[in-house]
CSV table of C-alpha atoms in Angstrom, one decimal:
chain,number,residue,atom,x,y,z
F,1,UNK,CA,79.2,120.1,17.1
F,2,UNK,CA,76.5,122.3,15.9
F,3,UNK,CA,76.5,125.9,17.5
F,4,UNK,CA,72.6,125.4,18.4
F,5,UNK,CA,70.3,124.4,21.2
F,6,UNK,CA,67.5,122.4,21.6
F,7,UNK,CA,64.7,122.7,23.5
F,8,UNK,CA,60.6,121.9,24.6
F,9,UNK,CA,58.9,123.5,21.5
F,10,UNK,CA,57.2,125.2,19.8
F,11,UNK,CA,58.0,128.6,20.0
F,12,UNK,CA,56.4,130.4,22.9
F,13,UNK,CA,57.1,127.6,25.9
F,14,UNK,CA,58.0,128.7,29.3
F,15,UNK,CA,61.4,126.8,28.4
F,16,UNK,CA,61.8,129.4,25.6
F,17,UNK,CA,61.2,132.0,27.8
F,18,UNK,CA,64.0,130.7,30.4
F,19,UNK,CA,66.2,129.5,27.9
F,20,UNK,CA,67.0,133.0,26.4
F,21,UNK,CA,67.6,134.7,29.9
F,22,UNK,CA,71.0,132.4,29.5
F,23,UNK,CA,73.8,135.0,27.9
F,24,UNK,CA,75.1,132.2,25.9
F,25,UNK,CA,71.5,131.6,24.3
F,26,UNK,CA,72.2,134.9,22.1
F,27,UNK,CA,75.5,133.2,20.4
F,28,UNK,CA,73.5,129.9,19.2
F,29,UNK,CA,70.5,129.1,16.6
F,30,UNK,CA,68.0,128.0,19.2
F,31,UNK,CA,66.1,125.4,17.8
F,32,UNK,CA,62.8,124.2,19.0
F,33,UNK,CA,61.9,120.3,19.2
F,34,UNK,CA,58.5,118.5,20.3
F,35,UNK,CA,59.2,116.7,22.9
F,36,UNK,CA,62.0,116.4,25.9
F,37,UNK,CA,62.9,112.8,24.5
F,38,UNK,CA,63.4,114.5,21.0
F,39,UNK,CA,65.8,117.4,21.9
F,40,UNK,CA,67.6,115.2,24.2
F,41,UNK,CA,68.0,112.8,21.3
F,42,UNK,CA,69.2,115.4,19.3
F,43,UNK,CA,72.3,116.2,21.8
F,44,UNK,CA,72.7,112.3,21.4
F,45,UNK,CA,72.8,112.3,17.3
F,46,UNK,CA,75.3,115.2,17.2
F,47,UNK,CA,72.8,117.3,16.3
F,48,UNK,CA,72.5,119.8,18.9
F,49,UNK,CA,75.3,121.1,21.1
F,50,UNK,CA,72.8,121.2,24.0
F,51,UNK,CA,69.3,120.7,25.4
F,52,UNK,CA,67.3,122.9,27.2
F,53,UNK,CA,64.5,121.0,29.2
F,54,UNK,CA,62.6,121.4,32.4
F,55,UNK,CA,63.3,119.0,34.7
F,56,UNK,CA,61.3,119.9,38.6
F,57,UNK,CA,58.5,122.7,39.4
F,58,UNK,CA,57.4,123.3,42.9
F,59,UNK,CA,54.1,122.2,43.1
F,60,UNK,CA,54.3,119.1,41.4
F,61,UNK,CA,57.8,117.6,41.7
F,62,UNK,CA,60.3,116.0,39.5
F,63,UNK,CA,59.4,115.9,35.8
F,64,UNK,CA,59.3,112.3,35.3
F,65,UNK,CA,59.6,112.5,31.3
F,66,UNK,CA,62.9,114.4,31.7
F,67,UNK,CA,64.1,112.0,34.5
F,68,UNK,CA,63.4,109.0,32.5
F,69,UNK,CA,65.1,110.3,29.5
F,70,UNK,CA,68.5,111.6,31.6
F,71,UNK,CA,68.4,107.7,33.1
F,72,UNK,CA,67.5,105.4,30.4
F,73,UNK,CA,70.0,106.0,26.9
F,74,UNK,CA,73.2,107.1,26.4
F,75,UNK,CA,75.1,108.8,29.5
F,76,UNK,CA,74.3,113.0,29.4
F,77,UNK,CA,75.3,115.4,31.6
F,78,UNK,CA,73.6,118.4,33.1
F,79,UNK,CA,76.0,122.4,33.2
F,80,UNK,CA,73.2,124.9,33.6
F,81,UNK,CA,70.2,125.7,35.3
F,82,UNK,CA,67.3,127.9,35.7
F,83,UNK,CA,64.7,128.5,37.5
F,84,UNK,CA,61.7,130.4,36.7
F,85,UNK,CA,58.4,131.7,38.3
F,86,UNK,CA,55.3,130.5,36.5
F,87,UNK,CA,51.8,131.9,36.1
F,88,UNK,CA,49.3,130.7,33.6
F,89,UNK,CA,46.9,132.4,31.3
F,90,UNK,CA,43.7,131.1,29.6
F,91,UNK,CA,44.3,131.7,25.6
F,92,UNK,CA,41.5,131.1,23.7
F,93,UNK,CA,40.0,132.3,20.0
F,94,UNK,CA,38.7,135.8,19.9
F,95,UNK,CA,35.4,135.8,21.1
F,96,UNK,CA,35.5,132.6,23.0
F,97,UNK,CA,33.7,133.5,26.6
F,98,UNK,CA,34.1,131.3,29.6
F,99,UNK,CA,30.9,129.9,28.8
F,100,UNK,CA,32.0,128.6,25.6
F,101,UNK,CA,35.1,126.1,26.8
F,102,UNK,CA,34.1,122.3,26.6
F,103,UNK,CA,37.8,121.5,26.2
F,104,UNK,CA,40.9,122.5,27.7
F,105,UNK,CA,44.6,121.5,27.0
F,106,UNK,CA,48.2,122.0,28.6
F,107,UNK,CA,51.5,120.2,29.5
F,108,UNK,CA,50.8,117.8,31.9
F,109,UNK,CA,52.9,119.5,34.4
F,110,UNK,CA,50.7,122.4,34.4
F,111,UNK,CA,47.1,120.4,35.5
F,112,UNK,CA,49.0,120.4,39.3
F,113,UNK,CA,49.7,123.9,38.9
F,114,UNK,CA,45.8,124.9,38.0
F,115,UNK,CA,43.9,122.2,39.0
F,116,UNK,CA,41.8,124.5,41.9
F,117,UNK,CA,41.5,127.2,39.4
F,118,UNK,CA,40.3,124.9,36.8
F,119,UNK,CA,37.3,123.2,39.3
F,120,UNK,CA,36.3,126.7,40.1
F,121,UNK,CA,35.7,128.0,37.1
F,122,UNK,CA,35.6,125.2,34.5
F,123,UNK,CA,34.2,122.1,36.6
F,124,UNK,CA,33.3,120.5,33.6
F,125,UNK,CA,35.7,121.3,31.0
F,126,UNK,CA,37.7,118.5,29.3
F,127,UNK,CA,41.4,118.2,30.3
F,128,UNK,CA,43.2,117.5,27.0
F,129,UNK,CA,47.2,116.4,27.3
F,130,UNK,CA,49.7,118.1,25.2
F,131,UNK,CA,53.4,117.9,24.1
F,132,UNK,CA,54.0,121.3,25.8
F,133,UNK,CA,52.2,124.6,27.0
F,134,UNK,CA,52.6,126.1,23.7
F,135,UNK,CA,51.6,122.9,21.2
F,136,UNK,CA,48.4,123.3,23.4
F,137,UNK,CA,48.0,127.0,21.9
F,138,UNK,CA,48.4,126.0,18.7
F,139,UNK,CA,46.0,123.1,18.8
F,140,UNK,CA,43.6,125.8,20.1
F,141,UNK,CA,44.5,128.1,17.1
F,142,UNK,CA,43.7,125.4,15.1
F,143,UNK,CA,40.4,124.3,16.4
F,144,UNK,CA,41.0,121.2,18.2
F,145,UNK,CA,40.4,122.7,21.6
F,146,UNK,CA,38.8,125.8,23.2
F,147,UNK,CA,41.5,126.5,25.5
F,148,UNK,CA,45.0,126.2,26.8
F,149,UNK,CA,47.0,127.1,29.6
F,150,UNK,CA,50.3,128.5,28.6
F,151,UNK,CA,52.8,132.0,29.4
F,152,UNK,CA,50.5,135.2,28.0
F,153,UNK,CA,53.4,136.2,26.0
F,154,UNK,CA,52.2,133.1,23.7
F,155,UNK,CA,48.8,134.3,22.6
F,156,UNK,CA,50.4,137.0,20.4
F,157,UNK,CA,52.2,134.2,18.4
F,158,UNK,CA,49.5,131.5,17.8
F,159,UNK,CA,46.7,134.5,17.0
F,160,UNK,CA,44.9,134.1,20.5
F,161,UNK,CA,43.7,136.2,23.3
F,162,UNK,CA,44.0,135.8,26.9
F,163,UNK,CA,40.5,135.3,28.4
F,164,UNK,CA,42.1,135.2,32.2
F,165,UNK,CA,45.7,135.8,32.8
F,166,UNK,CA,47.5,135.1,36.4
F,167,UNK,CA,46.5,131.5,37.0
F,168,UNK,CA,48.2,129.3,39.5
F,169,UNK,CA,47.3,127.2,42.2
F,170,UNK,CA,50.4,127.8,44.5
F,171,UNK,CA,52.1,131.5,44.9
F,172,UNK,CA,55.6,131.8,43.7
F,173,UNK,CA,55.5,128.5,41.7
F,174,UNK,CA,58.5,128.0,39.6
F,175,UNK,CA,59.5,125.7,37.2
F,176,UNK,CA,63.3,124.5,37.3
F,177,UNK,CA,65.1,123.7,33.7
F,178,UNK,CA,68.7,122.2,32.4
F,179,UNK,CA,71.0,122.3,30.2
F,180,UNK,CA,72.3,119.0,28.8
F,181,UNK,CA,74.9,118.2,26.7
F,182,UNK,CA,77.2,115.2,26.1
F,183,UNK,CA,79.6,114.4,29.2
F,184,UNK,CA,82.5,116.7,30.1
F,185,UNK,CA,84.5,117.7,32.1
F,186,UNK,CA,82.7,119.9,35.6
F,187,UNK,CA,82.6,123.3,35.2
F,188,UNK,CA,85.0,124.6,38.6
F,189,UNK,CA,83.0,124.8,41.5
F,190,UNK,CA,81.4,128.1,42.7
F,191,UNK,CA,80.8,127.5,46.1
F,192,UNK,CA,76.9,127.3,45.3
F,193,UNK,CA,76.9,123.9,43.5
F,194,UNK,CA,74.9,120.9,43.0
F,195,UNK,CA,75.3,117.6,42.3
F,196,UNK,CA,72.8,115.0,40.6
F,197,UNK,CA,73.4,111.7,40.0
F,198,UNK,CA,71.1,108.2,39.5
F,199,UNK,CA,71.4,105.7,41.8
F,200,UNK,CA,70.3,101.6,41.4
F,201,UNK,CA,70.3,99.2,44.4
F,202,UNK,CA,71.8,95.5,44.2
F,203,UNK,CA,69.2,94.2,45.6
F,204,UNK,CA,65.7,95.3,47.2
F,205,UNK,CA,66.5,94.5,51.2
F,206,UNK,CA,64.8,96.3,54.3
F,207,UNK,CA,67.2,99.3,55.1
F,208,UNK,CA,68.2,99.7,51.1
F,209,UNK,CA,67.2,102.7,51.1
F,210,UNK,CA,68.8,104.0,54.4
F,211,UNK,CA,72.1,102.5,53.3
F,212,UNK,CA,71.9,105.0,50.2
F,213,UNK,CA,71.5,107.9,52.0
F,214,UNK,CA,73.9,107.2,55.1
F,215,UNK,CA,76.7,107.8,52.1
F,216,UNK,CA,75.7,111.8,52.0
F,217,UNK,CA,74.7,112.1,56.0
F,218,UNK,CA,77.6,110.9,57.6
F,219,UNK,CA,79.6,113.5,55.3
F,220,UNK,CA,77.1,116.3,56.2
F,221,UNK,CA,75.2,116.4,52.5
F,222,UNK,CA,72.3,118.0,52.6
F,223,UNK,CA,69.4,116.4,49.6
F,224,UNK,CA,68.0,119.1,47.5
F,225,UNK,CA,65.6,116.2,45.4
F,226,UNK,CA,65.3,112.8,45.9
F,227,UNK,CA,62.7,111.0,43.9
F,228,UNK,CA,62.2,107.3,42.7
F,229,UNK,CA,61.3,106.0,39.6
F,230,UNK,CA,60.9,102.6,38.3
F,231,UNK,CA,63.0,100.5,36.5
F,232,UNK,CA,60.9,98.9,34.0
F,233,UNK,CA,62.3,95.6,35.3
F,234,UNK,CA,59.1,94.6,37.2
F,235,UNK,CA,57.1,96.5,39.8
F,236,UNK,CA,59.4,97.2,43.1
F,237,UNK,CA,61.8,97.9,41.0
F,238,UNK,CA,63.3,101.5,41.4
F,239,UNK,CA,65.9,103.7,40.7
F,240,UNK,CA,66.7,106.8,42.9
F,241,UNK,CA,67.0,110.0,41.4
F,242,UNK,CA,69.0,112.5,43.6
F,243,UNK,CA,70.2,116.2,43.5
F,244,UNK,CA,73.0,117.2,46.1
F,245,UNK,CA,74.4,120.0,47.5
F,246,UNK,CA,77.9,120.6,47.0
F,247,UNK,CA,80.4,119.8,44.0
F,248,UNK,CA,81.9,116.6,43.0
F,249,UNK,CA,85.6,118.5,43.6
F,250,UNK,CA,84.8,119.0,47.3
F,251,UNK,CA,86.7,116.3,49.1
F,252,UNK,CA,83.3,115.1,50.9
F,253,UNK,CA,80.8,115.0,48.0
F,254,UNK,CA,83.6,112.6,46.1
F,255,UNK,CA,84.1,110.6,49.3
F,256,UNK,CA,80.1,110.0,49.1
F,257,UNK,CA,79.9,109.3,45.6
F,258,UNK,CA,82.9,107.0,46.2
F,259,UNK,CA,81.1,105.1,48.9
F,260,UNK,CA,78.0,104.8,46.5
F,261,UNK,CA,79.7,103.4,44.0
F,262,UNK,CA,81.1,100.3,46.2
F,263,UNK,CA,77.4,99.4,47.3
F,264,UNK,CA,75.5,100.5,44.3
F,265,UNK,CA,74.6,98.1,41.2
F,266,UNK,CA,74.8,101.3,39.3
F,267,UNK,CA,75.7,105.1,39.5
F,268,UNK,CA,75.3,107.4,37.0
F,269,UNK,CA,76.7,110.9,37.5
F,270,UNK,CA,74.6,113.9,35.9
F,271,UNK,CA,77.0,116.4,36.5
F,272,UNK,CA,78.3,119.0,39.2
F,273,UNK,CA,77.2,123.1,38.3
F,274,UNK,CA,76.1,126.1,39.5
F,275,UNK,CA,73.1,126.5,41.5
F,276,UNK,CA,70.5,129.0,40.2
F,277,UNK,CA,70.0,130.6,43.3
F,278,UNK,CA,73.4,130.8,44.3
F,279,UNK,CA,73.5,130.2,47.6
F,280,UNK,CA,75.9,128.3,49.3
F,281,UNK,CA,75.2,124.7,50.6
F,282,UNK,CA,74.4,123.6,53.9
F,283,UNK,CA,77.8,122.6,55.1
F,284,UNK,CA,77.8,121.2,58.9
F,285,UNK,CA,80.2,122.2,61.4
F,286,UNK,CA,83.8,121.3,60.1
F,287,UNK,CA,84.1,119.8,64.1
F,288,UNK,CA,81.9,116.9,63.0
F,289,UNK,CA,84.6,116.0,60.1
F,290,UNK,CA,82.7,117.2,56.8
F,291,UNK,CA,84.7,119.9,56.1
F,292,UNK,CA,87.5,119.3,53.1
F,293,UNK,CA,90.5,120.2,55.4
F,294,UNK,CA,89.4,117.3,57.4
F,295,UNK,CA,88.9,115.5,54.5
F,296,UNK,CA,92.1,116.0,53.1
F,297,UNK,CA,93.9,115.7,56.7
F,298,UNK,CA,92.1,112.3,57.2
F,299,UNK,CA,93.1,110.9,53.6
F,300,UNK,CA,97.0,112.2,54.6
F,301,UNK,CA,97.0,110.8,58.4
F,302,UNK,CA,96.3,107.3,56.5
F,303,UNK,CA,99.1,107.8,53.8
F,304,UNK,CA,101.6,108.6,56.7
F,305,UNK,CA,100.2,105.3,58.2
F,306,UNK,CA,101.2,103.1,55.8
F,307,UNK,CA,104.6,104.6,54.9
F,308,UNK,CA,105.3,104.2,59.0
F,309,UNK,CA,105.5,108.2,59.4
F,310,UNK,CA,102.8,108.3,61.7
């Protein structure tokens, strides 16, 4: 497998900029692709060891392209992430005033994140999609547009100034990101862990839902995302994209995913790793039975059943 990583190019993306605050990040050849589908397709060819991509900011939600493409294709799995705080600037051409922008183009996870801003001060500006925060700076250096939204630190490398700097909608918006790579074994748990996995329903009944998430209450799970997306198979139909606390060693996060597995059509497991913020999950009192001791005392209390010892 190549020594490199992929990830949301071109150069000068927020996922750039979060990518090489990873230590390992200074032992590869980063390489940058156009679009999540691409550098995830590149893990997928052998042609990447891994993928760097965001995946969920706090204004807007999960980002549904990189959600599609880690449930649709061939099974990857998710070691790292990362989250960083996000604040826009307004690159333009030298000598573009505010007067001047018709046009305007960013990711479109960014238009959540400056969409006040934007009807303040450019009410009737053009919004103009783009592959990423820095594609829309170069289609700006190049003439297509009169302004993007993307990271300052991006204006230097596509020849563009930063007519306003410190954009966002939301105070201490951040933007979370993965690595991906091909399916392995877990990194050991740290204590601070999460889980994410993809979850289909047999069939669409009244309670379906419920059923679903009974598997991570009754074991005293707490949900850090949960967020549906469709299938493709026909409108109602919906997959459940979930991020849970915990690791899938501890004794009560495989019980879960044991239980979703007998009642689901389908599970696919995104992998168990650290939490970016490092802070320990939400485990409820051990007296309500969620704690591994009990977990591992139950599952023995049963084995001395049925050898008689009990």
């Amino acid at each position: 497998m190549p020594a490199s990583y992929a990830y949301l190019g071109p150069e000068g993306t927020f996922t750039e900029v979060a990518l090489r605050t990873l230590p390992e990040a200074a032992t590869r050849e980063l390489i940058p692709y156009v679009s999540v589908q691409s550098a995830l397709d590149a893990v997928r060819a052998g042609e990447a060891e891994a993928a760097f991509v965001p995946i969920e900011n706090s204004v807007e939600g999960g980002i549904t392209t990189t959600l599609d493409e880690l449930v649709a294709g061939a099974p990857l799995m998710i070691y790292r992430e990362v989250l960083l705080s996000i604040t826009f600037a307004l690159l333009v051409r030298p000598g573009t005033k505010l007067s001047d922008i018709k046009t305007v183009s960013a990711h479109p996870a960014a238009q959540p994140q400056v969409r006040n801003w934007l009807k303040k001060h450019l009410p009737d500006a053009h919004w103009e999609s783009a592959a990423s925060n820095a594609d829309a700076a170069r289609l700006v250096q190049e003439g297509q547009y009169d302004a993007a939204f993307a990271g300052e630190f991006a204006a230097a490398r596509y020849g563009l100034e930063a007519l306003e700097t410190g954009i966002h909608d939301a105070e201490n918006a951040q933007t979370r990101f993965v690595l991906v790579g091909r399916p392995a074994r877990p990194a050991a748990p740290t204590g601070a862990d999460k889980t994410s996995i993809v979850l289909w329903q047999r069939d669409d009944h009244p309670g379906g839902l419920r059923d679903l998430l009974g598997e991570f209450a009754t074991r005293g799970i707490n949900l850090m995302l949960l967020q549906s997306r469709p299938t493709g198979a026909g409108i109602g139909n919906y997959c459940f994209c979930i991020d849970a606390e915990g690791h899938i060693s501890d004794r009560r996060v495989a019980d879960a995913l044991m239980g979703l597995k007998r009642i689901c059509l389908q599970v696919r497991y995104l992998g168990s790793y650290p939490r970016a913020d490092m802070q320990p999950g939400d485990v409820r009192p051990p007296r309500l039975g969620t704690s591994d001791e009990e977990f591992a005392g139950a599952a023995d209390w049963v084995a001395r059943c049925q050898d008689g010892r009990f």
